[in-house]
Coordinates of C-alpha atoms in Angstrom, one line a residue:
X25 CA 50.3 -34.8 35.8
X26 CA 46.7 -35.2 34.3
X27 CA 44.6 -32.4 32.5
X28 CA 40.7 -33.9 33.4
X29 CA 39.0 -34.1 30.2
X30 CA 36.1 -32.2 30.7
X31 CA 32.9 -32.9 28.1
X32 CA 32.0 -30.8 24.8
X33 CA 30.1 -27.7 26.3
X34 CA 30.4 -27.6 30.0
X35 CA 31.5 -24.2 30.5
X36 CA 34.4 -23.7 32.5
X37 CA 34.6 -20.3 35.4
X38 CA 35.4 -20.0 38.0
X39 CA 38.6 -22.3 39.8
X40 CA 37.7 -24.9 38.5
X41 CA 38.4 -22.2 34.8
X42 CA 42.0 -21.1 37.2
X43 CA 43.3 -24.5 38.4
X44 CA 42.2 -26.0 34.7
X45 CA 44.3 -23.2 33.1
X46 CA 47.2 -23.3 35.6
X47 CA 47.6 -27.4 34.9
X48 CA 47.0 -26.3 30.1
X49 CA 50.0 -23.3 31.0
X50 CA 52.8 -26.3 33.7
X51 CA 52.0 -29.2 30.4
X52 CA 53.1 -26.6 27.5
X53 CA 55.6 -25.3 29.1
X54 CA 56.2 -29.2 29.5
X55 CA 56.7 -29.2 25.6
X56 CA 53.1 -30.8 25.5
X57 CA 51.8 -28.7 22.1
X58 CA 48.8 -26.4 21.6
X59 CA 47.2 -30.4 20.2
X60 CA 48.0 -32.7 23.0
X61 CA 46.4 -30.0 25.6
X62 CA 42.7 -30.5 23.6
X63 CA 43.2 -34.4 23.4
X64 CA 44.6 -34.4 26.6
X65 CA 41.4 -31.7 27.9
X66 CA 38.3 -32.7 26.1
X67 CA 38.7 -28.6 24.3
X68 CA 38.9 -27.0 22.2
X69 CA 42.5 -25.3 20.6
X70 CA 40.8 -21.5 21.4
X71 CA 39.6 -22.3 24.6
X72 CA 42.4 -24.4 25.5
X73 CA 44.6 -21.3 23.7
X74 CA 42.4 -18.6 26.1
X75 CA 43.5 -20.2 28.7
X76 CA 46.9 -20.7 28.5
X77 CA 47.0 -16.7 27.4
X78 CA 44.9 -15.8 30.7
X79 CA 47.1 -18.1 33.0
X80 CA 50.3 -16.1 31.1
X81 CA 52.0 -18.5 29.4
X82 CA 54.5 -17.4 26.4
X83 CA 53.8 -19.0 23.4
X84 CA 55.9 -20.4 21.3
X85 CA 55.5 -19.5 17.6
X86 CA 53.1 -21.6 14.8
X87 CA 54.9 -25.0 13.5
X88 CA 57.5 -26.9 13.7
X89 CA 61.1 -24.7 14.5
X90 CA 62.8 -23.7 11.3
X91 CA 66.2 -26.6 10.2
X92 CA 69.4 -23.8 10.3
X93 CA 70.5 -23.3 7.6
X94 CA 73.5 -24.3 5.5
X95 CA 76.4 -22.2 6.0
X96 CA 77.1 -20.0 2.6
X97 CA 79.3 -22.3 0.0
X98 CA 82.8 -20.0 0.8
X99 CA 83.6 -17.3 -2.2
X100 CA 86.2 -18.2 -4.4
X101 CA 87.5 -15.1 -6.3
X102 CA 90.8 -15.1 -8.5
X103 CA 92.7 -11.6 -7.6
X104 CA 95.1 -9.8 -10.9
X105 CA 97.5 -6.8 -10.4

């Protein structure tokens, strides 16, 4: 799905904003980052984030996913009676 690039400084409102917000939400849910969406749409990070929130997107946590922690080493101990 192609995101229409709108030059910076131009306000978008009404149906055009709703259409862009739905398109951004679809791309975000497909795995695109907010940074990628800013490049595709020509809008600022804040504007893209606001439109995603307005469209009801569930935002992912910041940063890359964490690697799973390695398992703890086995506990070695000796019981003497």
